[in-house]
C-alpha cells in the first residue's frame, strides 16, 4: 500500500496498488469443484480467479456458483463436486485491467465488482485490484482534507 497526495495518487497505475499474484488465492483449470470449495472455504473469500498452468486468467469461481450447480430438487448433491470441473461453472465474462492502466479506471470498475483481475501486456495474471485498496486510499485522502 502506497501513501500519496491526491494528485500524485491519480498519476499512479493499477499495478502499483494491486495484491500481487503470489498472495492471491486461486484455482486452476482442470481442478474439480471439491477442490475449489476447499480453497474458497479455507481462504475465506467468496470468489477467486481461475488460472491455467501459465498463469493466464480464464474466469472467476465463487461459492454461490458451486452451490447453485449442486442444488438438486430435494437435496444438495455433494457427491457431484468431485466430477465437475471449475471451467464448467466459472464466470468467464469478467472485467480485466492492464497493470499499466491509471488507478482512476480501477476506481470506476470496483463500483460494480468486488475485485478486478490485473494482467500484463502478455496477458499473464499479475494480481487483483480490490475495493479495500480503493477505500483505504479514499480514507487517507479524506483525512488529509480534514487536517
Ligand atoms: P469477498 O471474499 O466477498 O470479501 C469482501 C471483503 O471482506 C474483502 O474486501 C475484505 O475486506 C474482507 N475479507 C474477506 N475475506 C477476507 C480474508 N480472508 N482476509 C481478509 N479480509 C477478508 P476486499 O479486500 O476489497 O476484497 C474484495 C474481493 O476480492 C473479495 O471479496 C475476494 O473475492 C477477492 N479477494 C481479495 N483478496 C483476495 C486474495 N488474497 N485472494 C483471492 N481473492 C481475494
PDB file of C-alpha atoms and ligand atoms in Angstrom:
ATOM      1  CA  UNK A   1       0.000   0.000   0.000  1.00  0.00           C
ATOM      2  CA  UNK A   2       1.497   3.335  -1.039  1.00  0.00           C
ATOM      3  CA  UNK A   3       0.560   6.648   0.540  1.00  0.00           C
ATOM      4  CA  UNK A   4       0.424   9.737  -1.704  1.00  0.00           C
ATOM      5  CA  UNK A   5      -1.207  13.159  -2.089  1.00  0.00           C
ATOM      6  CA  UNK A   6      -4.385  13.046  -4.198  1.00  0.00           C
ATOM      7  CA  UNK A   7      -2.814  14.477  -7.383  1.00  0.00           C
ATOM      8  CA  UNK A   8       0.128  12.080  -7.083  1.00  0.00           C
ATOM      9  CA  UNK A   9      -2.272   9.229  -6.425  1.00  0.00           C
ATOM     10  CA  UNK A  10      -4.128   9.869  -9.676  1.00  0.00           C
ATOM     11  CA  UNK A  11      -0.867   9.510 -11.572  1.00  0.00           C
ATOM     12  CA  UNK A  12      -0.279   6.008 -10.243  1.00  0.00           C
ATOM     13  CA  UNK A  13      -1.171   2.803 -12.037  1.00  0.00           C
ATOM     14  CA  UNK A  14      -3.362  -0.109 -11.088  1.00  0.00           C
ATOM     15  CA  UNK A  15      -0.233  -2.271 -10.853  1.00  0.00           C
ATOM     16  CA  UNK A  16       1.141  -0.131  -8.025  1.00  0.00           C
ATOM     17  CA  UNK A  17      -1.897  -0.864  -5.849  1.00  0.00           C
ATOM     18  CA  UNK A  18      -2.840  -4.453  -6.601  1.00  0.00           C
ATOM     19  CA  UNK A  19      -2.442  -7.522  -4.398  1.00  0.00           C
ATOM     20  CA  UNK A  20       0.385  -9.451  -6.077  1.00  0.00           C
ATOM     21  CA  UNK A  21      -0.422 -12.788  -7.718  1.00  0.00           C
ATOM     22  CA  UNK A  22       1.552 -14.859  -5.213  1.00  0.00           C
ATOM     23  CA  UNK A  23      -0.766 -13.612  -2.424  1.00  0.00           C
ATOM     24  CA  UNK A  24      -3.994 -14.255  -4.338  1.00  0.00           C
ATOM     25  CA  UNK A  25      -5.876 -17.469  -3.590  1.00  0.00           C
ATOM     26  CA  UNK A  26      -6.797 -19.150  -6.900  1.00  0.00           C
ATOM     27  CA  UNK A  27      -7.711 -22.449  -8.536  1.00  0.00           C
ATOM     28  CA  UNK A  28      -6.554 -23.922 -11.820  1.00  0.00           C
ATOM     29  CA  UNK A  29      -8.445 -25.013 -14.897  1.00  0.00           C
ATOM     30  CA  UNK A  30      -8.939 -28.781 -14.505  1.00  0.00           C
ATOM     31  CA  UNK A  31      -9.476 -28.605 -10.725  1.00  0.00           C
ATOM     32  CA  UNK A  32     -12.768 -30.079  -9.576  1.00  0.00           C
ATOM     33  CA  UNK A  33     -15.432 -28.269  -7.568  1.00  0.00           C
ATOM     34  CA  UNK A  34     -14.462 -30.136  -4.408  1.00  0.00           C
ATOM     35  CA  UNK A  35     -11.006 -28.559  -4.552  1.00  0.00           C
ATOM     36  CA  UNK A  36     -12.430 -25.123  -5.418  1.00  0.00           C
ATOM     37  CA  UNK A  37     -14.834 -25.250  -2.467  1.00  0.00           C
ATOM     38  CA  UNK A  38     -11.936 -26.208  -0.198  1.00  0.00           C
ATOM     39  CA  UNK A  39      -9.814 -23.244  -1.380  1.00  0.00           C
ATOM     40  CA  UNK A  40     -12.755 -20.827  -1.095  1.00  0.00           C
ATOM     41  CA  UNK A  41     -13.661 -22.048   2.385  1.00  0.00           C
ATOM     42  CA  UNK A  42     -10.101 -22.096   3.727  1.00  0.00           C
ATOM     43  CA  UNK A  43      -9.209 -18.680   2.241  1.00  0.00           C
ATOM     44  CA  UNK A  44     -12.460 -17.103   3.413  1.00  0.00           C
ATOM     45  CA  UNK A  45     -13.112 -15.372   0.056  1.00  0.00           C
ATOM     46  CA  UNK A  46     -16.434 -15.599  -1.739  1.00  0.00           C
ATOM     47  CA  UNK A  47     -14.891 -15.584  -5.246  1.00  0.00           C
ATOM     48  CA  UNK A  48     -11.369 -16.185  -6.594  1.00  0.00           C
ATOM     49  CA  UNK A  49      -9.659 -16.275 -10.029  1.00  0.00           C
ATOM     50  CA  UNK A  50      -9.344 -19.396 -12.201  1.00  0.00           C
ATOM     51  CA  UNK A  51      -5.909 -19.581 -13.892  1.00  0.00           C
ATOM     52  CA  UNK A  52      -4.115 -22.074 -16.111  1.00  0.00           C
ATOM     53  CA  UNK A  53      -0.624 -23.500 -15.615  1.00  0.00           C
ATOM     54  CA  UNK A  54       0.848 -20.470 -17.486  1.00  0.00           C
ATOM     55  CA  UNK A  55      -0.942 -18.069 -15.101  1.00  0.00           C
ATOM     56  CA  UNK A  56      -3.421 -16.932 -17.719  1.00  0.00           C
ATOM     57  CA  UNK A  57      -6.827 -15.853 -16.466  1.00  0.00           C
ATOM     58  CA  UNK A  58      -9.826 -17.969 -17.530  1.00  0.00           C
ATOM     59  CA  UNK A  59     -12.553 -16.763 -15.193  1.00  0.00           C
ATOM     60  CA  UNK A  60     -13.821 -16.474 -11.636  1.00  0.00           C
ATOM     61  CA  UNK A  61     -15.345 -19.076  -9.385  1.00  0.00           C
ATOM     62  CA  UNK A  62     -17.467 -18.358  -6.335  1.00  0.00           C
ATOM     63  CA  UNK A  63     -19.168 -20.376  -3.640  1.00  0.00           C
ATOM     64  CA  UNK A  64     -22.561 -19.327  -4.979  1.00  0.00           C
ATOM     65  CA  UNK A  65     -21.774 -20.756  -8.446  1.00  0.00           C
ATOM     66  CA  UNK A  66     -20.696 -24.075  -6.925  1.00  0.00           C
ATOM     67  CA  UNK A  67     -23.717 -24.384  -4.657  1.00  0.00           C
ATOM     68  CA  UNK A  68     -26.068 -23.478  -7.491  1.00  0.00           C
ATOM     69  CA  UNK A  69     -24.602 -26.301  -9.596  1.00  0.00           C
ATOM     70  CA  UNK A  70     -25.140 -28.983  -6.950  1.00  0.00           C
ATOM     71  CA  UNK A  71     -28.622 -27.983  -5.796  1.00  0.00           C
ATOM     72  CA  UNK A  72     -30.882 -30.933  -6.622  1.00  0.00           C
ATOM     73  CA  UNK A  73     -34.658 -30.894  -6.460  1.00  0.00           C
ATOM     74  CA  UNK A  74     -34.764 -32.382  -2.973  1.00  0.00           C
ATOM     75  CA  UNK A  75     -31.247 -32.055  -1.602  1.00  0.00           C
ATOM     76  CA  UNK A  76     -27.762 -30.684  -2.174  1.00  0.00           C
ATOM     77  CA  UNK A  77     -25.899 -33.285  -4.243  1.00  0.00           C
ATOM     78  CA  UNK A  78     -22.440 -33.023  -2.672  1.00  0.00           C
ATOM     79  CA  UNK A  79     -21.257 -36.192  -4.439  1.00  0.00           C
ATOM     80  CA  UNK A  80     -21.246 -34.214  -7.720  1.00  0.00           C
ATOM     81  CA  UNK A  81     -18.443 -31.934  -6.510  1.00  0.00           C
ATOM     82  CA  UNK A  82     -15.744 -34.455  -7.411  1.00  0.00           C
ATOM     83  CA  UNK A  83     -16.872 -34.944 -11.026  1.00  0.00           C
ATOM     84  CA  UNK A  84     -17.440 -31.357 -12.155  1.00  0.00           C
ATOM     85  CA  UNK A  85     -14.526 -29.166 -13.273  1.00  0.00           C
ATOM     86  CA  UNK A  86     -14.301 -25.462 -12.422  1.00  0.00           C
ATOM     87  CA  UNK A  87     -14.433 -24.463 -16.092  1.00  0.00           C
ATOM     88  CA  UNK A  88     -17.984 -25.879 -16.322  1.00  0.00           C
ATOM     89  CA  UNK A  89     -19.196 -23.468 -13.656  1.00  0.00           C
ATOM     90  CA  UNK A  90     -16.890 -20.420 -13.634  1.00  0.00           C
ATOM     91  CA  UNK A  91     -17.881 -16.975 -14.835  1.00  0.00           C
ATOM     92  CA  UNK A  92     -15.903 -16.149 -17.994  1.00  0.00           C
ATOM     93  CA  UNK A  93     -17.314 -12.747 -18.930  1.00  0.00           C
ATOM     94  CA  UNK A  94     -15.277 -10.757 -16.415  1.00  0.00           C
ATOM     95  CA  UNK A  95     -13.706  -7.299 -16.348  1.00  0.00           C
ATOM     96  CA  UNK A  96      -9.910  -7.064 -16.588  1.00  0.00           C
ATOM     97  CA  UNK A  97      -7.328  -4.344 -16.081  1.00  0.00           C
ATOM     98  CA  UNK A  98      -3.856  -3.960 -17.526  1.00  0.00           C
ATOM     99  CA  UNK A  99      -1.303  -3.240 -14.782  1.00  0.00           C
ATOM    100  CA  UNK A 100      -0.240  -0.037 -16.553  1.00  0.00           C
ATOM    101  CA  UNK A 101      -3.749   1.498 -16.610  1.00  0.00           C
ATOM    102  CA  UNK A 102      -4.422   4.535 -14.386  1.00  0.00           C
ATOM    103  CA  UNK A 103      -5.811   3.950 -10.924  1.00  0.00           C
ATOM    104  CA  UNK A 104      -8.852   6.066 -11.826  1.00  0.00           C
ATOM    105  CA  UNK A 105     -10.015   3.369 -14.229  1.00  0.00           C
ATOM    106  CA  UNK A 106      -9.793   0.852 -11.383  1.00  0.00           C
ATOM    107  CA  UNK A 107     -11.814   3.153  -9.089  1.00  0.00           C
ATOM    108  CA  UNK A 108     -14.707   3.131 -11.540  1.00  0.00           C
ATOM    109  CA  UNK A 109     -14.657  -0.626 -12.037  1.00  0.00           C
ATOM    110  CA  UNK A 110     -14.828  -1.593  -8.357  1.00  0.00           C
ATOM    111  CA  UNK A 111     -18.199   0.138  -8.037  1.00  0.00           C
ATOM    112  CA  UNK A 112     -19.783  -2.931  -9.591  1.00  0.00           C
ATOM    113  CA  UNK A 113     -17.154  -5.594  -8.831  1.00  0.00           C
ATOM    114  CA  UNK A 114     -15.504  -6.519  -5.516  1.00  0.00           C
ATOM    115  CA  UNK A 115     -12.185  -7.007  -7.306  1.00  0.00           C
ATOM    116  CA  UNK A 116     -10.695  -6.784 -10.783  1.00  0.00           C
ATOM    117  CA  UNK A 117      -8.049  -9.152 -12.139  1.00  0.00           C
ATOM    118  CA  UNK A 118      -4.912  -7.460 -13.497  1.00  0.00           C
ATOM    119  CA  UNK A 119      -2.782  -8.697 -16.378  1.00  0.00           C
ATOM    120  CA  UNK A 120       0.475  -7.606 -18.003  1.00  0.00           C
ATOM    121  CA  UNK A 121       0.931  -6.876 -21.729  1.00  0.00           C
ATOM    122  CA  UNK A 122       1.447 -10.596 -22.403  1.00  0.00           C
ATOM    123  CA  UNK A 123      -1.904 -11.448 -20.826  1.00  0.00           C
ATOM    124  CA  UNK A 124      -0.310 -13.045 -17.777  1.00  0.00           C
ATOM    125  CA  UNK A 125      -2.183 -12.667 -14.460  1.00  0.00           C
ATOM    126  CA  UNK A 126      -0.317 -10.284 -12.123  1.00  0.00           C
ATOM    127  CA  UNK A 127      -2.746  -9.758  -9.243  1.00  0.00           C
ATOM    128  CA  UNK A 128      -6.062  -8.232  -8.180  1.00  0.00           C
ATOM    129  CA  UNK A 129      -7.247  -4.674  -7.595  1.00  0.00           C
ATOM    130  CA  UNK A 130      -9.733  -4.711  -4.700  1.00  0.00           C
ATOM    131  CA  UNK A 131     -12.353  -2.426  -3.178  1.00  0.00           C
ATOM    132  CA  UNK A 132     -10.362  -2.494   0.063  1.00  0.00           C
ATOM    133  CA  UNK A 133      -7.408  -0.771  -1.623  1.00  0.00           C
ATOM    134  CA  UNK A 134      -9.670   1.948  -3.020  1.00  0.00           C
ATOM    135  CA  UNK A 135     -11.412   2.547   0.303  1.00  0.00           C
ATOM    136  CA  UNK A 136      -8.059   2.757   2.092  1.00  0.00           C
ATOM    137  CA  UNK A 137      -6.870   5.406  -0.359  1.00  0.00           C
ATOM    138  CA  UNK A 138     -10.109   7.415  -0.009  1.00  0.00           C
ATOM    139  CA  UNK A 139      -9.842   7.191   3.761  1.00  0.00           C
ATOM    140  CA  UNK A 140      -6.307   8.616   3.644  1.00  0.00           C
ATOM    141  CA  UNK A 141      -7.359  11.328   1.206  1.00  0.00           C
ATOM    142  CA  UNK A 142     -10.326  12.493   3.321  1.00  0.00           C
ATOM    143  CA  UNK A 143      -8.159  12.568   6.454  1.00  0.00           C
ATOM    144  CA  UNK A 144      -5.638  14.836   4.707  1.00  0.00           C
ATOM    145  CA  UNK A 145      -8.502  17.192   3.677  1.00  0.00           C
ATOM    146  CA  UNK A 146      -9.639  17.469   7.286  1.00  0.00           C
ATOM    147  CA  UNK A 147      -6.188  18.434   8.605  1.00  0.00           C
TER     148      UNK A 147
HETATM  149  P1  LIG B   1     -15.055 -11.134  -0.529  1.00  0.00           P
HETATM  150  O1  LIG B   1     -14.466 -12.500  -0.320  1.00  0.00           O
HETATM  151  O2  LIG B   1     -16.558 -11.093  -0.646  1.00  0.00           O
HETATM  152  O3  LIG B   1     -14.584 -10.244   0.667  1.00  0.00           O
HETATM  153  C1  LIG B   1     -15.212  -8.986   0.939  1.00  0.00           C
HETATM  154  C2  LIG B   1     -14.360  -8.215   1.881  1.00  0.00           C
HETATM  155  O4  LIG B   1     -14.276  -8.911   3.118  1.00  0.00           O
HETATM  156  C3  LIG B   1     -12.903  -8.101   1.390  1.00  0.00           C
HETATM  157  O5  LIG B   1     -12.807  -6.982   0.553  1.00  0.00           O
HETATM  158  C4  LIG B   1     -12.132  -7.942   2.688  1.00  0.00           C
HETATM  159  O6  LIG B   1     -12.219  -6.622   3.149  1.00  0.00           O
HETATM  160  C5  LIG B   1     -12.919  -8.833   3.638  1.00  0.00           C
HETATM  161  N1  LIG B   1     -12.360 -10.208   3.647  1.00  0.00           N
HETATM  162  C6  LIG B   1     -12.988 -11.300   3.220  1.00  0.00           C
HETATM  163  N2  LIG B   1     -12.217 -12.393   3.395  1.00  0.00           N
HETATM  164  C7  LIG B   1     -11.059 -11.981   3.953  1.00  0.00           C
HETATM  165  C8  LIG B   1      -9.848 -12.641   4.373  1.00  0.00           C
HETATM  166  N3  LIG B   1      -9.672 -13.985   4.259  1.00  0.00           N
HETATM  167  N4  LIG B   1      -8.845 -11.885   4.857  1.00  0.00           N
HETATM  168  C9  LIG B   1      -9.003 -10.546   4.965  1.00  0.00           C
HETATM  169  N5  LIG B   1     -10.132  -9.868   4.603  1.00  0.00           N
HETATM  170  C10 LIG B   1     -11.146 -10.573   4.102  1.00  0.00           C
HETATM  171  P2  LIG B   1     -11.586  -6.770  -0.432  1.00  0.00           P
HETATM  172  O7  LIG B   1     -10.296  -6.955   0.301  1.00  0.00           O
HETATM  173  O8  LIG B   1     -11.817  -5.471  -1.124  1.00  0.00           O
HETATM  174  O9  LIG B   1     -11.700  -7.955  -1.472  1.00  0.00           O
HETATM  175  C11 LIG B   1     -12.683  -7.948  -2.483  1.00  0.00           C
HETATM  176  C12 LIG B   1     -12.795  -9.311  -3.090  1.00  0.00           C
HETATM  177  O10 LIG B   1     -11.549  -9.648  -3.709  1.00  0.00           O
HETATM  178  C13 LIG B   1     -13.071 -10.414  -2.054  1.00  0.00           C
HETATM  179  O11 LIG B   1     -14.450 -10.471  -1.846  1.00  0.00           O
HETATM  180  C14 LIG B   1     -12.490 -11.622  -2.770  1.00  0.00           C
HETATM  181  O12 LIG B   1     -13.432 -12.144  -3.714  1.00  0.00           O
HETATM  182  C15 LIG B   1     -11.302 -11.042  -3.571  1.00  0.00           C
HETATM  183  N6  LIG B   1     -10.024 -11.178  -2.849  1.00  0.00           N
HETATM  184  C16 LIG B   1      -9.456 -10.253  -2.025  1.00  0.00           C
HETATM  185  N7  LIG B   1      -8.241 -10.662  -1.590  1.00  0.00           N
HETATM  186  C17 LIG B   1      -8.020 -11.875  -2.156  1.00  0.00           C
HETATM  187  C18 LIG B   1      -6.930 -12.824  -2.107  1.00  0.00           C
HETATM  188  N8  LIG B   1      -5.813 -12.613  -1.390  1.00  0.00           N
HETATM  189  N9  LIG B   1      -7.075 -13.969  -2.818  1.00  0.00           N
HETATM  190  C19 LIG B   1      -8.196 -14.199  -3.564  1.00  0.00           C
HETATM  191  N10 LIG B   1      -9.244 -13.347  -3.657  1.00  0.00           N
HETATM  192  C20 LIG B   1      -9.167 -12.203  -2.964  1.00  0.00           C
END
